[in-house]
Coordinates of C-alpha atoms in Angstrom, one line a residue:
Chain A
M1 CA 193.5 97.2 168.9
S2 CA 191.0 99.7 168.8
I3 CA 192.2 102.3 172.0
L4 CA 188.8 103.9 171.5
I5 CA 185.2 103.8 170.0
I6 CA 182.3 106.3 169.3
K7 CA 179.4 104.4 168.6
N8 CA 176.5 106.5 166.9
A9 CA 177.3 110.0 168.7
D10 CA 174.8 112.9 168.5
K11 CA 174.6 116.3 170.0
F12 CA 173.2 119.4 169.2
Y13 CA 173.2 122.9 169.9
G14 CA 169.6 123.8 170.2
K15 CA 168.3 122.7 167.0
N16 CA 172.0 122.9 165.0
H17 CA 172.8 119.3 164.5
V18 CA 176.8 119.4 165.2
V19 CA 178.0 115.8 165.0
K20 CA 175.8 113.6 163.3
S21 CA 175.1 109.5 164.7
L22 CA 179.7 109.8 164.2
N23 CA 181.3 106.5 164.3
L24 CA 184.9 106.5 164.5
E25 CA 187.8 103.4 166.1
V26 CA 190.9 104.5 166.9
D27 CA 194.0 102.5 167.2
D28 CA 196.1 102.1 169.7
S29 CA 199.9 104.3 168.8
E30 CA 198.0 105.5 166.0
F31 CA 198.4 109.1 165.2
L32 CA 195.0 110.1 163.9
T33 CA 193.6 113.9 162.6
I34 CA 190.4 114.7 162.7
L35 CA 190.3 117.3 159.9
G36 CA 187.4 120.0 158.4
P37 CA 186.2 123.5 158.2
S38 CA 185.6 125.2 161.1
G39 CA 181.8 124.5 162.6
C40 CA 182.4 120.9 160.8
G41 CA 181.9 119.6 164.0
K42 CA 185.6 118.0 165.3
T43 CA 185.7 120.2 168.0
T44 CA 183.1 118.8 169.7
T45 CA 183.9 115.6 169.0
L46 CA 187.3 116.1 170.9
R47 CA 185.7 117.6 173.5
M48 CA 183.0 114.7 174.0
I49 CA 186.2 112.4 174.4
A50 CA 187.4 115.3 177.0
G51 CA 184.2 114.7 179.3
F52 CA 183.6 118.1 178.6
E53 CA 180.1 117.7 176.2
T54 CA 178.5 114.9 176.6
P55 CA 176.4 113.3 173.2
D56 CA 172.8 114.0 174.3
K57 CA 173.1 109.8 171.8
G58 CA 175.5 107.9 171.4
S59 CA 178.4 105.7 173.3
I60 CA 182.0 106.2 173.9
I61 CA 184.5 103.5 174.5
L62 CA 187.9 104.1 175.7
K63 CA 190.1 100.5 176.3
G64 CA 186.7 98.9 177.0
E65 CA 184.8 100.7 179.1
D66 CA 181.9 102.9 179.0
I67 CA 183.1 106.2 179.7
T68 CA 180.3 108.6 177.7
Y69 CA 179.3 110.2 181.1
L70 CA 182.5 110.2 183.2
P71 CA 183.3 113.7 184.0
P72 CA 186.7 114.9 182.2
Y73 CA 188.6 115.0 185.5
K74 CA 188.0 110.9 186.1
R75 CA 188.6 110.4 181.9
H76 CA 191.9 108.6 181.5
V77 CA 192.6 111.6 178.0
N78 CA 194.2 114.7 178.8
T79 CA 194.0 117.3 176.7
V80 CA 196.4 120.7 174.8
F81 CA 194.8 123.1 174.3
Q82 CA 194.5 125.8 171.4
N83 CA 196.0 128.9 173.8
Y84 CA 197.8 126.6 175.8
A85 CA 195.8 127.4 179.6
L86 CA 198.2 127.1 181.2
F87 CA 197.7 128.0 184.9
P88 CA 199.1 132.1 185.2
N89 CA 200.0 131.4 188.9
M90 CA 202.2 128.5 188.3
N91 CA 205.6 128.5 186.8
V92 CA 206.5 126.0 184.8
S93 CA 207.5 123.1 186.9
E94 CA 204.8 123.7 189.0
N95 CA 202.1 123.5 185.4
I96 CA 203.7 120.3 184.7
A97 CA 203.1 118.5 188.6
F98 CA 199.8 120.1 188.7
G99 CA 197.9 116.6 186.9
L100 CA 200.6 114.4 189.2
Q101 CA 199.5 115.7 192.4
Q102 CA 195.5 115.6 191.5
Q103 CA 196.9 111.8 191.6
K104 CA 198.0 112.1 195.0
K105 CA 201.4 111.0 194.0
D106 CA 204.9 111.2 196.0
K107 CA 206.9 114.5 195.5
A108 CA 209.8 111.9 194.7
T109 CA 207.6 110.5 191.7
V110 CA 206.2 113.7 190.9
D111 CA 210.1 115.7 190.4
K112 CA 211.3 112.9 189.3
K113 CA 208.5 112.8 186.4
V114 CA 208.4 116.3 185.9
T115 CA 212.2 116.7 185.5
E116 CA 211.6 114.0 183.0
M117 CA 208.9 116.1 180.8
L118 CA 211.1 119.2 181.1
A119 CA 213.7 117.2 179.5
M120 CA 211.2 115.9 176.8
V121 CA 210.3 119.6 175.8
R122 CA 213.4 120.9 175.8
M123 CA 212.6 123.2 178.9
S124 CA 214.4 122.2 181.5
N125 CA 215.7 125.7 181.7
F126 CA 213.3 127.9 181.7
A127 CA 211.4 125.6 185.3
K128 CA 211.1 128.3 187.2
R129 CA 209.5 130.6 184.2
K130 CA 205.8 131.6 184.9
P131 CA 203.6 131.5 182.2
A132 CA 203.8 135.2 180.5
E133 CA 207.7 135.0 180.4
L134 CA 207.3 132.6 178.0
S135 CA 206.6 132.9 174.2
G136 CA 204.0 131.0 172.3
G137 CA 206.8 128.0 170.8
Q138 CA 207.9 127.3 174.9
Q139 CA 203.9 128.0 176.0
Q140 CA 203.0 125.5 173.6
R141 CA 205.9 122.5 175.1
V142 CA 204.9 123.4 178.7
A143 CA 201.3 122.5 177.4
I144 CA 202.3 119.7 176.2
A145 CA 204.7 118.6 178.6
R146 CA 201.8 119.4 181.1
A147 CA 199.2 117.0 179.0
V148 CA 201.6 113.9 178.9
A149 CA 203.0 113.5 182.2
N150 CA 199.4 112.0 183.2
N151 CA 200.9 109.3 181.2
P152 CA 197.4 109.4 179.4
A153 CA 195.8 106.9 177.2
I154 CA 195.3 108.9 174.4
L155 CA 196.5 112.6 174.3
L156 CA 193.9 115.2 172.4
L157 CA 195.1 118.1 171.0
D158 CA 192.7 121.0 169.6
E159 CA 194.3 122.7 166.8
P160 CA 197.1 123.4 168.9
L161 CA 200.1 124.9 166.6
G162 CA 196.9 127.9 165.7
A163 CA 198.5 130.0 167.6
L164 CA 201.9 130.1 166.4
D165 CA 203.7 131.6 163.0
L166 CA 204.4 129.9 160.1
K167 CA 207.9 128.4 160.5
L168 CA 207.4 128.1 163.8
R169 CA 204.3 125.7 163.3
K170 CA 206.5 123.4 160.6
Q171 CA 208.6 123.1 163.1
M172 CA 206.6 121.7 165.9
Q173 CA 204.7 119.7 164.0
F174 CA 207.6 117.7 163.1
E175 CA 208.6 118.1 166.9
L176 CA 205.0 116.8 167.6
K177 CA 204.7 113.6 164.9
S178 CA 208.3 112.3 166.3
L179 CA 207.1 112.8 170.5
Q180 CA 204.8 110.5 169.1
Q181 CA 206.4 108.2 168.1
Q182 CA 209.1 107.9 170.6
L183 CA 206.4 107.8 173.2
N184 CA 204.0 105.4 170.9
Y185 CA 201.1 106.9 172.4
T186 CA 197.6 107.3 170.5
F187 CA 197.3 110.9 169.3
I188 CA 194.1 112.3 168.1
Y189 CA 195.2 115.6 166.5
V190 CA 192.6 118.3 165.6
T191 CA 193.3 120.6 162.7
H192 CA 191.0 122.8 159.7
D193 CA 194.9 122.9 158.2
Q194 CA 195.4 120.4 155.5
E195 CA 198.8 120.3 154.9
E196 CA 199.2 119.9 158.6
A197 CA 197.1 116.6 158.8
L198 CA 198.5 115.4 155.3
T199 CA 202.1 115.5 157.3
M200 CA 201.5 113.9 160.9
S201 CA 199.1 111.7 160.2
D202 CA 198.6 108.1 160.2
R203 CA 195.4 108.6 159.9
I204 CA 192.9 111.3 158.8
A205 CA 189.2 111.6 159.1
V206 CA 187.8 114.3 157.6
M207 CA 184.6 115.8 158.5
N208 CA 181.8 118.5 156.9
E209 CA 178.5 119.3 159.0
G210 CA 178.7 116.7 161.3
V211 CA 180.0 113.2 159.1
I212 CA 182.7 111.6 158.7
D213 CA 183.4 111.5 154.4
Q214 CA 186.3 110.1 154.6
L215 CA 188.7 108.1 156.3
G216 CA 191.5 106.7 155.9
T217 CA 195.4 107.4 154.8
P218 CA 196.8 110.0 154.4
E219 CA 197.9 108.7 150.6
E220 CA 194.7 107.5 150.5
I221 CA 192.8 110.7 151.2
Y222 CA 195.0 112.8 149.3
N223 CA 194.7 110.2 145.8
S224 CA 191.1 108.6 146.2
P225 CA 189.2 111.3 147.6
S226 CA 185.5 109.4 148.5
T227 CA 183.3 112.9 148.3
E228 CA 183.5 116.0 145.9
F229 CA 184.0 117.6 149.4
V230 CA 186.9 115.4 150.7
A231 CA 188.9 116.1 146.9
G232 CA 187.6 119.9 147.2
F233 CA 189.2 120.2 150.9
I234 CA 192.5 118.6 150.9
G235 CA 195.6 120.2 148.9
D236 CA 194.8 122.0 145.3
I237 CA 192.3 120.4 142.1
N238 CA 191.2 121.9 139.2
K239 CA 187.3 121.5 138.3
L240 CA 186.9 120.1 134.9
S241 CA 183.7 118.2 133.6
G242 CA 183.4 115.9 130.9
K243 CA 181.2 113.4 129.3
V244 CA 181.3 109.6 129.8
T245 CA 181.8 107.5 126.6
A246 CA 183.0 104.3 128.0
Q247 CA 183.7 102.4 131.2
N248 CA 187.0 104.1 132.5
E249 CA 186.6 106.6 129.5
L250 CA 185.9 110.1 129.6
V251 CA 186.0 112.8 127.1
C252 CA 186.6 116.2 128.0
N253 CA 187.3 119.5 125.5
G254 CA 187.2 117.1 122.7
Q255 CA 190.1 114.8 124.4
N256 CA 190.1 111.6 126.0
I257 CA 190.7 111.1 129.6
I258 CA 191.7 107.5 130.7
A259 CA 189.6 107.6 134.4
N260 CA 187.8 105.3 137.6
T261 CA 184.3 106.1 136.4
K262 CA 182.9 104.0 138.8
N263 CA 179.6 103.1 138.4
I264 CA 178.3 106.2 135.8
P265 CA 176.8 105.3 132.5
N266 CA 177.8 106.1 129.4
G267 CA 176.9 109.8 128.3
K268 CA 176.6 110.9 131.4
E269 CA 177.7 114.2 132.2
A270 CA 180.5 114.1 135.2
K271 CA 183.1 116.1 137.3
I272 CA 186.7 115.4 136.4
F273 CA 188.8 116.5 139.1
L274 CA 192.8 117.0 139.0
R275 CA 195.1 117.9 140.8
P276 CA 198.1 120.2 139.3
E277 CA 200.7 117.8 139.6
N278 CA 198.3 115.7 136.5
I279 CA 198.1 118.5 134.2
F280 CA 200.9 119.0 131.7
I281 CA 201.5 121.7 128.8
T282 CA 202.4 119.7 125.3
Q283 CA 204.3 120.4 122.5
S284 CA 202.1 118.3 120.6
N285 CA 198.7 119.5 119.1
N286 CA 196.7 116.8 120.8
G287 CA 195.5 118.4 124.0
I288 CA 192.8 120.0 125.6
P289 CA 193.0 123.4 124.0
G290 CA 193.9 126.9 126.6
K291 CA 195.0 129.5 126.9
I292 CA 197.4 131.5 129.9
L293 CA 195.5 133.7 131.8
Q294 CA 198.0 134.3 134.8
T295 CA 201.3 133.8 135.0
V296 CA 202.4 134.0 139.3
F297 CA 206.5 133.2 140.2
A298 CA 206.4 131.1 142.9
G299 CA 210.3 130.3 143.7
T300 CA 210.7 126.8 142.5
H301 CA 208.1 126.7 140.3
T302 CA 205.0 129.3 138.0
K303 CA 201.3 129.4 139.6
L304 CA 200.2 129.5 135.3
E305 CA 195.9 130.4 135.6
I306 CA 194.6 128.4 132.4
Q307 CA 191.6 129.2 130.7
L308 CA 190.2 125.9 128.6
S309 CA 187.9 126.1 125.7
D310 CA 184.7 125.0 127.6
G311 CA 185.1 128.1 129.6
N312 CA 187.1 126.3 132.9
I313 CA 189.6 127.6 134.7
V314 CA 193.0 125.3 135.3
H315 CA 195.5 125.8 137.6
I316 CA 199.0 123.9 137.1
N317 CA 202.7 124.3 138.7
E318 CA 205.4 125.3 135.8
P319 CA 208.3 124.2 136.4
V320 CA 210.6 127.1 136.6
N321 CA 214.2 126.2 135.1
S322 CA 211.7 124.1 132.0
E323 CA 212.7 125.6 128.2
R324 CA 210.0 127.5 127.6
R325 CA 208.0 130.8 129.6
Y326 CA 204.4 131.1 128.8
T327 CA 203.1 134.7 129.2
H328 CA 199.6 136.1 129.1
G329 CA 198.0 135.3 125.9
D330 CA 199.8 132.4 124.6
S331 CA 197.6 129.5 123.6
I332 CA 199.1 126.0 124.5
H333 CA 197.9 122.3 124.8
L334 CA 197.3 120.5 128.1
E335 CA 197.8 116.7 128.6
V336 CA 196.5 114.8 131.5
K337 CA 198.2 111.6 133.6
Q338 CA 196.1 108.7 132.5
H339 CA 194.8 107.1 135.3
T340 CA 194.9 109.9 137.7
A341 CA 192.0 111.9 137.7
I342 CA 188.8 112.2 140.6
I343 CA 185.4 111.5 139.2
F344 CA 182.4 112.8 140.3
E345 CA 178.9 112.0 138.9
Chain B
M1 CA 199.1 182.4 171.7
N2 CA 198.5 180.2 169.0
T3 CA 195.1 178.5 169.3
T4 CA 196.6 174.6 169.5
S5 CA 197.9 176.1 172.6
L6 CA 195.2 177.9 173.8
K7 CA 192.7 175.1 173.7
N8 CA 195.5 173.1 175.0
F9 CA 195.6 175.9 177.7
L10 CA 192.1 175.6 178.0
V11 CA 191.9 172.0 178.6
S12 CA 194.6 171.6 181.7
F13 CA 192.9 174.7 182.9
S14 CA 189.5 173.5 183.3
G15 CA 190.8 170.1 184.6
I16 CA 193.0 171.9 187.0
A17 CA 189.9 173.7 188.5
V18 CA 187.4 170.4 188.6
L19 CA 189.6 169.0 190.9
L20 CA 190.1 172.4 192.7
F21 CA 186.7 172.3 193.2
L22 CA 186.1 168.7 194.6
Y23 CA 189.3 168.6 196.7
F24 CA 190.6 172.4 197.9
P25 CA 187.9 171.7 200.9
L26 CA 190.0 168.6 201.4
V27 CA 192.8 170.4 201.4
V28 CA 191.6 173.1 204.2
I29 CA 190.4 170.6 206.3
V30 CA 194.3 168.5 206.7
L31 CA 195.8 171.8 207.1
F32 CA 193.0 172.8 209.3
S33 CA 193.7 169.6 211.1
F34 CA 197.0 171.0 212.4
N35 CA 196.2 174.3 213.0
A36 CA 196.5 175.1 217.3
D37 CA 194.1 177.3 217.5
T38 CA 190.7 176.4 218.7
V39 CA 188.8 178.7 215.4
N40 CA 189.9 178.3 212.0
S41 CA 191.3 181.1 210.0
F42 CA 193.8 181.5 208.1
P43 CA 196.1 182.6 208.0
I44 CA 197.3 179.7 210.5
Q45 CA 198.9 181.2 213.5
H46 CA 200.5 178.3 215.2
F47 CA 200.9 174.3 213.6
S48 CA 200.6 171.7 216.2
L49 CA 198.5 168.4 216.5
K50 CA 197.4 168.8 219.8
W51 CA 194.1 168.3 217.7
Y52 CA 194.8 164.3 216.9
S53 CA 196.1 163.8 220.9
V54 CA 193.4 165.4 221.8
L55 CA 191.1 162.4 219.2
F56 CA 193.0 160.1 220.8
R57 CA 191.9 160.2 224.8
D58 CA 188.3 161.0 223.4
D59 CA 186.6 157.7 224.8
E60 CA 183.3 158.4 222.6
L61 CA 185.1 158.9 219.4
L62 CA 188.1 155.7 220.1
Q63 CA 184.9 153.5 220.8
S64 CA 182.7 154.7 217.2
I65 CA 186.5 153.5 215.5
G66 CA 185.7 150.4 217.5
T67 CA 182.5 149.7 216.1
S68 CA 182.9 151.1 213.0
I69 CA 186.1 148.5 212.5
S70 CA 183.9 145.0 213.6
I71 CA 181.0 146.3 211.6
A72 CA 182.9 146.7 208.3
L73 CA 185.0 143.4 209.1
I74 CA 181.9 141.1 210.2
S75 CA 179.8 142.3 207.0
T76 CA 183.0 142.0 204.3
A77 CA 183.5 138.6 206.0
V78 CA 179.5 137.7 205.5
A79 CA 179.3 139.5 201.9
L80 CA 182.6 137.6 200.6
L81 CA 181.2 134.2 201.2
I82 CA 177.9 135.2 200.0
G83 CA 179.3 137.1 196.6
I84 CA 182.3 135.0 195.6
P85 CA 180.1 132.2 194.9
A86 CA 177.0 134.2 194.4
A87 CA 179.1 135.6 191.1
Y88 CA 181.1 132.5 190.1
A89 CA 177.3 130.9 190.2
M90 CA 176.5 133.3 188.0
H91 CA 179.9 133.8 185.7
K92 CA 179.3 130.0 185.2
Y93 CA 176.1 129.3 185.0
D94 CA 172.9 129.9 182.9
F95 CA 169.9 129.6 185.1
K96 CA 166.3 130.3 184.8
G97 CA 166.2 134.5 186.3
K98 CA 170.0 134.6 185.6
K99 CA 169.7 138.0 183.6
L100 CA 166.2 139.6 186.4
I101 CA 169.3 139.2 189.1
D102 CA 171.7 140.8 186.6
K103 CA 170.1 143.8 186.3
I104 CA 169.1 143.8 190.4
V105 CA 172.1 143.1 192.0
L106 CA 173.2 146.5 192.2
M107 CA 169.5 147.8 193.3
P108 CA 171.2 148.1 197.2
I109 CA 173.6 150.7 195.7
T110 CA 171.6 152.6 192.8
L111 CA 168.9 152.7 195.5
P112 CA 169.4 156.3 197.5
G113 CA 170.4 154.9 200.7
I114 CA 168.1 156.5 202.4
V115 CA 165.1 154.7 200.5
T116 CA 167.1 151.4 201.1
G117 CA 167.3 152.3 205.0
V118 CA 163.6 152.6 205.4
A119 CA 162.8 149.4 204.0
M120 CA 164.9 147.6 206.4
L121 CA 163.7 150.3 209.3
S122 CA 160.0 148.3 208.3
F123 CA 161.3 145.2 207.1
F124 CA 163.6 144.0 210.0
P125 CA 160.9 144.4 212.9
F126 CA 159.0 142.3 210.4
V127 CA 161.8 139.0 210.8
G128 CA 162.5 140.0 214.2
V129 CA 165.5 141.5 213.6
K130 CA 165.6 144.7 216.5
I131 CA 166.7 148.0 215.4
S132 CA 170.7 147.4 216.2
L133 CA 174.0 147.2 215.4
T134 CA 173.1 143.8 214.4
A135 CA 170.7 145.6 212.2
V136 CA 173.0 148.0 210.9
T137 CA 175.9 144.9 209.7
F138 CA 173.1 143.1 207.7
G139 CA 171.9 146.3 206.6
H140 CA 175.3 146.9 205.3
I141 CA 175.9 142.9 204.1
T142 CA 173.6 143.7 202.0
F143 CA 174.4 146.2 199.9
L144 CA 178.5 145.2 200.3
C145 CA 176.8 141.7 198.2
A146 CA 175.7 143.4 196.0
I147 CA 179.3 145.6 195.2
V148 CA 180.9 141.7 195.6
V149 CA 178.7 139.8 193.4
T150 CA 179.5 143.1 190.9
Q151 CA 183.2 143.2 191.1
M152 CA 184.1 139.0 191.4
L153 CA 181.1 138.7 188.1
A154 CA 183.5 141.8 186.4
R155 CA 187.0 139.3 187.4
F156 CA 185.5 135.9 185.8
K157 CA 184.9 137.4 182.8
R158 CA 187.8 137.9 182.5
L159 CA 189.1 135.1 183.7
D160 CA 190.7 132.5 180.7
P161 CA 187.5 130.2 180.9
Y162 CA 190.0 127.3 179.9
L163 CA 192.1 127.0 182.6
E164 CA 189.1 125.4 184.6
Q165 CA 188.2 122.9 181.6
A166 CA 191.9 122.6 181.9
A167 CA 192.1 121.5 186.0
Y168 CA 189.2 119.4 185.4
D169 CA 191.2 117.8 182.2
L170 CA 194.1 117.0 184.4
G171 CA 191.9 115.1 186.8
A172 CA 191.1 118.1 189.8
T173 CA 187.9 117.5 190.9
P174 CA 185.7 120.7 190.9
S175 CA 186.5 121.8 194.1
A176 CA 190.1 121.2 194.0
T177 CA 189.8 123.8 190.8
F178 CA 188.3 126.1 192.1
F179 CA 191.0 126.1 195.7
K180 CA 193.8 125.7 193.1
V181 CA 193.6 127.1 189.7
I182 CA 190.6 129.5 190.4
L183 CA 191.1 131.4 194.0
P184 CA 194.8 131.9 193.4
N185 CA 194.2 133.9 190.0
I186 CA 191.4 135.7 191.5
K187 CA 193.5 136.7 195.1
T188 CA 194.2 140.0 193.9
A189 CA 190.9 141.4 193.1
I190 CA 189.3 139.7 195.7
I191 CA 192.0 142.2 198.1
G192 CA 190.9 145.1 196.3
C193 CA 187.6 144.3 196.6
V194 CA 187.7 143.3 200.5
L195 CA 189.2 147.3 200.4
L196 CA 186.2 148.7 198.3
C197 CA 184.3 147.5 200.8
L198 CA 185.8 148.3 204.4
V199 CA 185.6 152.4 202.9
L200 CA 182.1 151.5 202.0
S201 CA 181.1 150.0 204.6
M202 CA 183.7 152.1 207.8
D203 CA 182.2 155.6 205.4
E204 CA 178.0 154.5 205.2
I205 CA 175.9 157.0 207.0
P206 CA 172.3 156.7 205.8
V207 CA 171.8 153.1 206.5
T208 CA 173.0 153.2 209.0
F209 CA 171.2 156.8 210.6
F210 CA 167.8 154.2 210.5
L211 CA 168.8 151.3 211.4
I212 CA 171.3 152.2 214.8
A213 CA 170.7 151.8 218.1
G214 CA 173.5 152.1 220.9
N215 CA 177.0 152.7 219.6
N216 CA 177.8 155.8 217.5
T217 CA 179.7 154.2 214.0
L218 CA 182.7 156.0 213.2
P219 CA 180.2 158.5 211.2
L220 CA 177.8 159.1 212.9
E221 CA 179.4 160.1 215.7
I222 CA 181.3 162.9 213.7
Y223 CA 177.9 163.7 212.9
A224 CA 177.5 164.3 216.4
M225 CA 179.8 166.2 217.2
M226 CA 179.3 168.6 214.2
R227 CA 176.4 169.4 216.4
R228 CA 178.8 171.3 218.9
G229 CA 180.0 173.2 215.6
I230 CA 183.5 172.3 213.4
T231 CA 185.6 171.7 215.7
P232 CA 189.2 171.1 215.5
E233 CA 189.0 167.6 216.8
V234 CA 186.6 166.8 213.2
N235 CA 189.6 167.9 211.2
A236 CA 191.7 165.5 212.8
I237 CA 189.4 162.7 212.7
S238 CA 188.5 163.3 208.9
T239 CA 192.0 163.2 207.8
L240 CA 192.5 160.5 209.7
I241 CA 189.9 159.2 207.6
F242 CA 190.3 160.6 204.4
I243 CA 194.2 159.0 204.5
F244 CA 192.8 155.4 205.6
S245 CA 190.3 155.8 202.5
T246 CA 192.3 156.7 199.6
T247 CA 194.8 154.5 200.6
A248 CA 192.6 151.5 200.2
I249 CA 191.1 152.7 197.2
L250 CA 193.8 153.1 194.9
L251 CA 194.8 149.6 196.3
S252 CA 192.1 148.4 195.5
M253 CA 192.4 150.1 192.2
R254 CA 195.6 149.1 191.7
L255 CA 194.6 144.9 192.5
N256 CA 191.5 144.9 190.4
K257 CA 193.3 146.1 187.0
E258 CA 195.8 143.5 187.5
K259 CA 195.3 140.5 185.9

């Protein structure tokens, strides 16, 4: 069941068309991530759901009710802001209680809920602290508790981990995901970090220039990107060129590759997108010939930069425990795992 | 002496010289206010608080203090009621003429007081306000509004814009947002603004001079006393004003700086 439906939403900032007839259906209790580079319209989309922006055209429907023109304080959605936006004049408890007090809940209900929220985000010992006395991660937890306290139909999260350092960010990714599963809420999460999107989401909507390029599970997005933009934006990828020779057959640097060629006619040039994990160095001489340009040690593996005979550059990851060591200038042959290449015209 | 220490010496010397130039007259006034003799001359022979007690028996002076305080309180209150919403609107909304207002809002302070005074002198009777303490209060409100708007606008600009959105997001109506989130976060700036306005109003001469009729305000009363020569009483009252103003301004600066 769809809890939220966005129908043909358009948004202009002056002449800038930031969201272009966007359609999106969000399922109940799913973790949906809107992923895209900055300026792609993802934050604007979130702000239209929250009520801070009104679409110029189209409508937004929450649980069957048209909320397109409803002010933010009348919408049953809550937001975790990028900079947390905790009220500096209130302590942690007061911040969490704020939303409940606006709904005129009685004091006992508010107190009970605040205690429960504090426990949920493991901040019970900090109830009387002011936001300025908390670390970034703690402020983050309070912001989440404050937004969840109102039992929103949807929790909106606007790049909430952007300000945290890498280690804390990774830890919070897991916490957010388990919180979402535990509460069984609908989360709409906006980020430009593709790794964050892959690890947490049930579904990802990849946005580019105001349009959703692809909507699907992380696996679908990663393994069968529908546009060149999605293929390039999610994960590492190598871009090669080749020619279609038959249905589902291509030739690249003299070697045959088997992959889905979609409707590209025979004899046509095609772009071949390959994930690093699907290219190997082969000891046989039947592979795509190349030369090692650079090797970079990266802990679990060594990153190799290889130039092919047609001039294209390929990056692959070689396990550090492999028998052979490669150095700059070595001539090697590459083998491509069949059915893994993604082909665009 | 090497060049660095010479440079340091010159810098601190000129700094101290400027401060002395500015504040030495004040020091003299404070010292003379404790002089028991009628004639101001060094060295001071006898110290006494005599002039302070004379001060508190001077009915006209006391009345002028009362007048000044009530004008200051009323004009500050009205300036806040006009200035804070005006600043909030200027911060929050884009409207036609906003840039113009931004530029001319400081006019009542930047224009010489004489110009404002003369302008009001000819304008007020035109709209039916007689030259009186009421006219003086209106005059003070005008320039205090300029102070309140600029001070509060600066504070609003430093306020996290997401606080307001977070309040809306949590279900607070615009009025609840203003009173529970915005106002508590600009409280210190408002107190600072009040102190600054009170001091400016209590000190004001040019505008007041043109509009006053009936009782004198404190600065004009002192000015009137001066016509009889610098009496030790003037020294005493000046000392008190100096202490009051300095405290208020320092407090106001401190509160406005607070986050």
